[in-house]
Each structure stands twice: as C-alpha cells, then as structure tokens.
C-alpha cells in the first residue's frame, strides 16, 4: 500500500490529546506512521478538519433480520435507486443497489464510507442466522465490520442458569461467540422475548421469573456481564433493557444498571429506556435521572439511539415491542420467532414533528447527549434504522453543535409531553468538534476495545476523514472531502474512488470442551440444525485478540 | 475450535461386490460416509443426511426421505460443454456465451434451482453488469405469498421454534407427506420439543382439506372446505376469533361461517398455533388466499401466539430470494435496465417479459430441468445460454450454449437457505464436476471485459444532508 501525507490539516485526535492542532498525518502500509518521504503523494488539507474514521457502535446492517426488513420494504427501495458508482479504470466492478432506511449491502458500504464511517457493528445477530450476516458483510464493501451475538433469551443459556451452572454458561457464551463468528455478547430484553413466545403480555421486571424461579432478567444480565468480563472480551456485554419505550421504564433501566454490580457494561439506545411516567400515565422525559446515574458510574457506557424526524424502520429482536407498535400504528408487521434463541420484529415507522411521542423521543435523546458529563462513555447512535437512518448522523451532529438551530427545531415540535423537560427549560451546551470526534470515533472505538481505531497515533489503522469546514455542521459532516480507509483513498473530492474489501472483526475465546458434549445431546434432541452445521467455520480474518491475550 | 468440515472418512473393509472393478480413484474399494449433509430435495433442507459414497458414486443417503434419495441419486451428472449442439471445451463455451450475452441488449438472467447462494450472487452480479432482467423460479411458483408478506408483513417462526413450541398444528390444504416428507417428523407434529415434551401427543393436529388438496390423515379434527369457500372461511375465522363477530350470537349458517365456528374454539385453546400452508401451490391468481392466510395468522397473535409456516420447494429457492434482496432490495422480478434495480412483480417477471418479446438473450444458471415447462419453451425461442446441473440432459439441451456443472450440495459447497430463511452449509460429497460458482464468475469476467463501461452513477449519497431525501 502506498504512502500518503495529509498535509497541514486541523487535526482532531482526542485519544492522543490533539485538539485542533495543525499538523501532518502520514500513512504507510495502511497504518499511521511518524513520517513519509517528501516525495510521497500528498493531500493539501490546509484549512480543513482531519479526524479518524467514524466508528458505528450500534447499527443494523447485516443480518437475517435486516434482510427480512429489506424484503418487507420494496416501496422504500423503489424510491431510492442507486447507480453503480463510477471508479477510475482498473478498479473492480461496483454494484448498483437501492437505499431507503434499510439499504442493500453494497449501497450500505458505499454510503457509510461516503459519510466518513470506516467501521460498523451490527448489533443483533441470532447465532443460528450468523452465516447470513457473514454473507451480507462479504457484500458490504469498504468498512471493517462485525456483529454482536444475541444471548439474552437463548434457551440453552436459560437452562444453565436454571441449573445454577454459571461457569458453564460462560463457557457456552465463549463457544457461541466463536461458532457465530461474532464480536461481543448482546442481551436484548433479557427473558422478555422468551415470555413473548409463551404468550405473556405483562411487564418484564428484573426479578420476573422466566419459567424457572431462578431464571430472571437480573440473573441473565449478571451471568452474561460476568462472562464478558472473565472471557476478556474487547467489548463488555451490550445490553438492550427490558420494557423498551414504555412509560416509567426509567426504573427498569436503573435497576438493570445496578444489576451489573460495578462491572463494565454497555447500555444501548438509552433514549428508548429513559421514560418517566407522568401523573396522567403518559410518558415524560426521564433522561436526567438516567444520565445522572451514568455520569456517576464510570463502569457504565451507553449509546443514545437518537430519534430523527422522518422515515425509519423499527427492527429488533425485541419482538413484543413491535407487536405493540403494530397494534398502535396499524403499519405492516413482521414477526419471526427464531428457534431456541431469540425473536425478530419489524414495523416501518415515521417520526413526525407533530406527534407528541416522537417529539418527546427526540427531546429525550438530545437531553441524554447534552447532560452527559463524559463523551467517552455516551456515544452517538440512531440505532440505525430504528431511530433514523445512519445518513441522519450529520443532522444529529448539527443539533448537538448548534444551539440556535436546535432551539429553532424545538419550537417546531409538538410540545404536549415536553413540560418540565430539561431541553425545554433550555440547555445551552454546544458540542465542540473535539467532542464530536469523541462521540463518533474515539469513544466508540475505545468502548469496543479497538485499540487501532478511533485515533491517529503511530501504528493506528489509517482510517481517516478530511472535512471542508462549514458553519452548517450537517453539510460539513455529510460531505467529507477525503476519506481514507486502511491507507486507501476511497473518497476524493467528495466522490467514491476505491472500493477495498473491509475486514471482519470477530473473537474466538477458548472454551472448555466439556460444554460441547452436553450441547451435542441438546442439539440432537431439540435443534432443527445439526450441531456440525451450526458454527460458521473459519473466517478470512484472524480473530481479534482478547484483552487478556494482549 | 473451528468446525473442520464434518467429513468423517470411514474406511470400510474390502467389499467383494466392487472389488474387481478398475477405478481411477486411489482407494477403489473404500466407502466414505459424509455426515451432516444438507439435502436440497425440498425446502425442509434436512441437514442430518449421511451420504455413503463408494468410488465416485453415492450409494446411500441415510436418513433421507424418498424425495431426498431421488435428489441425491447416485450423484453421477453429465459433464458436457456444447456450442450449438457441438461438444467443446468449457473455455470455448464460456467465450461464446460471453459474446452472445455481451452483444445482447436485453438479457434475462434466470436463477434456476440447485445452485448455492454463492452462485446466485455471481448470477445477480452479471444481471447488474448487463443491465438485464433478473428472475428466479419464485415468480412462477410462489409470488403471491411473497407479495402478501410485502403488503402486510407476516407472523412466522423458524422450523425449530415450531418443533419446540407449537401445540396446535393446522395443515391448511396440504399434506406434507407428498412434497415435504420429513416436515412431520423433523418439525411438527411428531418430534418432542422443549415445550411439547410428548411430541405428537402434546399437540393438536387440525386437517383442513380444501377441494382436492387433502390434509394429513392423522388429525384430531378435520374440516373439509370447497376451494370457493377457502378465503371466506379464513376471513370468517378472523372475524370470529377477534370478537368482531360474536361466536354465540351468530346464526348465519353459510358454510364458511360454519367451518369457522368449528375451528375457533381449537384456536382459542392453543398456546402456540402454527398454520402450515404450501406457498408453492399458489402459482398465480390466488393472492386472496395468501393474503388471507397472512392476515389471519397475524390476527391470531393476541391471547394466543401464532405463526404461519409457508412450505417452499427445494433447490435453494429461498436463497435466490434472500441474495437478490440483499443485493438489489427485491426478492425476484428485478429489472436493471436503468442501471439500478427496479421491482416489477406484476408485469416484469420472466414469463411476462419473454411473452412480450422484450428479451433478446437468456442466461439460465441452475437446473434447467426444474424450470416450469411453459417458461422453458419461451426460453428456447431466444438466444440462450444454460449453465447448471444436467443442462445437457434437459429440455434446454439444444440451445446456443450449454455448460454442465455439478449440483450444489452434492458436488459443490457453499450456503443454502431453508424455507424459513435459516442458512445452512452445503457439503459436497463428490468432486470433479465444474463448479457453478466458478463458471458464472468466469462468464461474468469475460462479459465485463467485452462490454464497454456503462455510464454509472455519481456517488449521490455523499452530496445529501440528513435523512435521504427520497425516503422522506
């Protein structure tokens, strides 16, 4: 790979304490180096902003469920056609596709890169469908990518917890990560999806019994948080709490955070889990209570799952939520109960400024951002495509950086449920460019344990973005001037120029072979897939090192 | 800990039956047993088959049903490459095929059965590069259920969930014994599951006969409908189940309502109901049935849980839909004429385009013999290239270019997708046949080299702000 010098840019590299300093960034062999030959190609970045490539900690881009959402939404694809990008001669053929809120795989790769994002994680993959995620990621160019493995309603795991065998549960989690080729442990509505499959319609609280009395959401969280820690996974358990979106779920969310007992844990799309209950029984903002807890607990990290006005596709393993949304909105509804593991629900949705609930959701997300004391631990996401498309990130950045613009937008939305909310009372904070660099790159990379990403220090992956400065931050972040991925210049003058293949980010923790013996028997008794056919097998890229192996 | 291939080579003692034969392979008298092989004989995709290979032939497919045994056969396939009926090398056949497709203005790429997802990917890439039309067997056999699910969504479950949870199984106008023989024993109602520990005895089976389409004999309740009453019965069931019409007060005794009244108490008593229907039977003109099934099974999710299990035929048909969906956004009937995919399920499936004379060349990839006969006839009428298993023995054997390949899952590995969208690996048990994936990839490379670059797109998304404008 060739050498390259990004010369004279205003560099934001918060991990290395670089905050708007003018300096050169040198690249050789796909990595950041100290210096390159003066004869190397150079990009004149004077007056422009240079940041590491974006890292998306939580999106839905490549899974069996994502593909079911694609199939469900032909009307969105028909409205957003994408021609194959034209590359210079000698580059491999590119592919056409369609966009909408759930774009086709090639288009997903092109658009992420075009936005300056170079690393993406799919947040919810049922292990029995993992093979599909790898196949879709094989067709998602440019970005490095991985996925999180759904475990919070896994029937075998629940059996181990019921039997009090938490060590075996840890070994099973290790086996499952390797079998799926995943990167981290994901918990979605722990136990609640199993209850949905059983026809329960009640709330799922932390001590609700899931079949056996010893199996509760609390026990599931404890078991998997412990497992992630003791296995030395680069990313802690990634938790989507119970009772998503319901009035009063603040209590559930706080109780879930306490259930981690001081260990590292990541709480995802916090916006959907920060609802107080008003005297009328309706939702109110509970953002302050939640974020104050997060601020005071350094072991907790979060992404926001901001809602942006416009079309979205709600798509989640939390199938009971989608049933309720379908019943309340009347929009089309897809549900798939996934064997012995999890669920999948999909409902298209539109967040409207005129809707009181959508306005409240929008406000709660912004409050979480603006009241967060530590941008390293509260990072940016829209839970793409749930809160809005990843293409809405620039709009979100503008809302965070531009108070006047934010106030203008706030005035346009339905005020009915906003009384007493912090944002309505006026929050003056504006994110700085450095803070944006933290919540979109440096922070997520650190939370994911990606030591070579999210920064521009010597030895880091040469993933970086050059932006033309623009007072309109949405425009600035939507249209990078240059994007470099792994040392290759993929976007030049705003145009896609190269389409390299991304790397697969996955872990393969060792596990006690004894776990496989019992699993074989379990598979032959209950599974509709042979034990031998369940693991995805060897992947092209080597497994990512565990913390203890570093 | 990576799974290392699952091929358990089990050498057996010398067998006098074939000991005297001179064979090319080094170990002529040995049998190999390959376990956990996935069968593409139907959409059940049973992956517990033990294939016994002696020499270069399959001699047994243990655990397979009759359909599966037939699908595996002895694994012997022709290995011919022909141009205008003349035997030639694969290289020459590919070169001629590339010229033929490259000079055509409106190519149809048709994904026939018995190819892997990897081959399907290559076929779709070719359609994209040629700005052609893309279609698969789905549009001719199962489109009404695809469209119904796109219009309304659907309530469904993977087959393993049905195995472990369904306590009520309603066979709606289908007996799986005919075309999905192991559905009964592998998924429901026979096997014991986590929540149905006594298997068949833990489950209630309802057989709904519709006209001549008989449901299984072993049923706890049987209802016989005429075809004319089918959709009316489905909607009446919904009305009664939801309480929109009161079961107690209703005295309208038209047959659909009478049938519905008989079924409602059984549905209400269920914890987890599954309605099993054959999507492949819905060849066309009956979207009322597919839609009504989707609507009813969604509606049954209230006080009980319910899933619709749509049966799909073999050869990785669901794979063609899945791959087309992640690459184009649409499951079948795709048109790349404008340089990007458009969805034309109502007037742009292969049959429509061929009938209107819009296609000037066809590229079939997959088992041509499994394409509906009427389509094959239309394909023969235009310049045509066929690459796939048993191409030279099919009714399309006389077309311009014919290239035999191996069969996915017998001679070639890769991935296939079960009728419930669960992916499974394919384990080749025999070698030596040209791999379809490589054949189509090579053809694609040749075609791209022979055609000038099409005017493509600017990288539009990078010039947009916020949510995609077109999606607003």
XYZ file of C-alpha atoms in Angstrom, chain A residues 340-531:
192
model
C -34.357 -21.627 20.725
C -32.639 -18.261 20.609
C -34.493 -15.020 20.114
C -37.114 -13.163 18.124
C -37.376 -10.670 15.326
C -39.954 -7.950 14.833
C -40.133 -5.324 12.116
C -42.566 -2.419 11.627
C -41.932 0.589 9.363
C -42.367 3.838 11.231
C -42.287 7.581 10.644
C -41.264 10.013 13.382
C -43.346 13.136 12.901
C -42.728 16.531 14.486
C -46.467 16.793 15.051
C -46.508 13.617 17.134
C -46.212 14.213 20.870
C -44.482 10.903 21.490
C -41.990 11.341 18.626
C -41.212 14.851 19.839
C -40.605 13.528 23.338
C -38.327 10.798 21.990
C -36.344 13.396 20.026
C -36.009 15.557 23.124
C -35.018 12.694 25.438
C -32.191 11.658 23.126
C -30.834 15.188 22.932
C -31.089 15.559 26.706
C -29.006 12.431 27.219
C -26.318 13.853 24.929
C -26.404 17.343 26.380
C -26.457 16.295 30.046
C -23.742 13.681 29.610
C -20.618 14.510 31.574
C -18.329 12.150 29.684
C -18.460 11.953 25.889
C -16.120 8.941 26.026
C -18.894 6.920 27.629
C -22.051 8.287 25.985
C -21.631 7.957 22.245
C -23.609 8.654 19.107
C -26.069 6.273 17.501
C -29.535 6.358 15.987
C -29.854 2.601 16.383
C -29.980 2.688 12.569
C -32.563 2.228 11.109
C -34.707 2.299 14.275
C -34.353 5.954 15.278
C -33.481 7.021 11.749
C -31.008 6.184 9.003
C -27.264 6.438 9.572
C -27.457 9.113 6.890
C -29.060 11.293 9.568
C -25.889 11.411 11.695
C -24.827 14.788 10.203
C -28.190 16.262 11.147
C -27.733 14.949 14.674
C -24.251 16.440 14.850
C -25.683 19.801 13.872
C -28.286 19.560 16.616
C -25.540 18.896 19.147
C -23.188 21.624 17.915
C -25.591 24.414 17.061
C -27.800 25.679 19.859
C -29.649 28.215 17.724
C -30.546 25.554 15.189
C -31.626 23.224 17.967
C -33.906 25.844 19.531
C -35.430 26.551 16.145
C -36.181 22.853 15.691
C -37.526 22.515 19.217
C -40.111 25.194 18.551
C -41.489 23.236 15.619
C -42.292 20.064 17.503
C -45.350 19.018 19.464
C -44.949 20.370 22.999
C -47.633 18.338 24.762
C -45.334 15.968 26.661
C -42.352 18.294 26.993
C -43.342 20.336 30.042
C -40.608 20.221 32.638
C -38.075 18.571 30.352
C -34.509 19.808 30.608
C -34.285 20.700 26.941
C -37.480 22.698 27.040
C -36.085 24.531 30.047
C -33.062 25.428 27.965
C -29.710 23.689 27.793
C -27.042 25.973 26.401
C -24.393 23.370 25.789
C -22.930 23.052 22.314
C -20.677 20.119 21.445
C -17.221 21.080 20.233
C -15.592 19.477 17.211
C -13.385 17.570 19.600
C -16.400 16.223 21.472
C -17.960 15.190 18.165
C -14.734 13.379 17.336
C -15.063 11.585 20.666
C -18.728 10.526 20.381
C -18.419 9.387 16.752
C -14.922 7.854 16.673
C -12.578 7.851 19.611
C -15.241 6.949 22.170
C -16.903 4.075 20.326
C -13.504 2.657 19.324
C -12.382 2.702 22.951
C -15.647 1.157 24.185
C -15.282 -1.567 21.562
C -11.707 -2.247 22.584
C -10.459 -1.409 19.082
C -7.017 -0.159 20.011
C -6.005 0.549 16.426
C -9.063 2.557 15.566
C -10.633 5.856 16.514
C -7.310 7.668 16.688
C -4.393 8.837 14.553
C -1.438 7.815 16.706
C 1.538 5.958 15.282
C 0.532 2.402 14.390
C -3.204 3.111 14.204
C -5.202 1.885 11.203
C -5.038 4.566 8.510
C -8.782 5.248 8.579
C -9.367 8.983 8.473
C -11.593 11.699 7.123
C -10.906 15.208 5.836
C -13.804 17.661 6.042
C -14.158 21.081 4.497
C -15.035 23.454 7.314
C -18.604 24.664 7.097
C -20.651 26.584 9.640
C -23.534 24.313 8.699
C -22.248 21.245 10.509
C -24.805 18.942 8.904
C -23.454 19.828 5.475
C -19.882 19.548 6.677
C -20.291 16.055 8.091
C -22.498 14.796 5.262
C -19.922 15.537 2.586
C -16.354 14.617 3.521
C -13.766 15.879 1.063
C -11.499 12.863 1.510
C -11.912 9.512 3.203
C -9.006 7.143 3.717
C -9.689 3.524 4.680
C -6.788 1.250 5.567
C -4.471 3.644 3.742
C -6.536 3.626 0.535
C -8.072 6.880 -0.622
C -11.692 5.805 -1.008
C -13.307 9.239 -1.344
C -11.659 12.091 -3.232
C -13.255 15.496 -3.718
C -16.447 14.019 -2.409
C -16.504 11.179 -4.955
C -16.078 7.474 -4.298
C -12.848 6.351 -5.920
C -11.907 2.982 -4.498
C -13.810 0.098 -3.010
C -11.456 -2.007 -0.913
C -12.679 -5.069 0.971
C -13.206 -4.494 4.676
C -12.011 -6.734 7.470
C -14.221 -8.901 9.670
C -13.946 -8.136 13.376
C -14.653 -11.207 15.476
C -13.422 -13.027 18.559
C -12.832 -16.669 19.286
C -12.404 -17.153 23.020
C -11.211 -20.546 24.199
C -13.856 -22.664 25.885
C -13.996 -25.817 27.948
C -14.539 -28.703 25.523
C -16.921 -30.280 28.041
C -19.588 -27.765 27.057
C -19.745 -29.294 23.581
C -20.560 -32.764 24.883
C -23.796 -31.716 26.505
C -24.541 -29.358 23.625
C -24.391 -32.195 21.123
C -27.056 -34.048 23.051
C -29.143 -30.894 23.372
C -28.867 -30.206 19.635
C -29.848 -33.709 18.634
C -32.856 -33.531 20.937
C -34.204 -30.077 20.193
C -32.466 -28.297 17.337
C -33.626 -28.255 13.742
C -29.999 -27.688 12.711
C -27.256 -30.296 13.106
C -24.586 -29.472 15.648
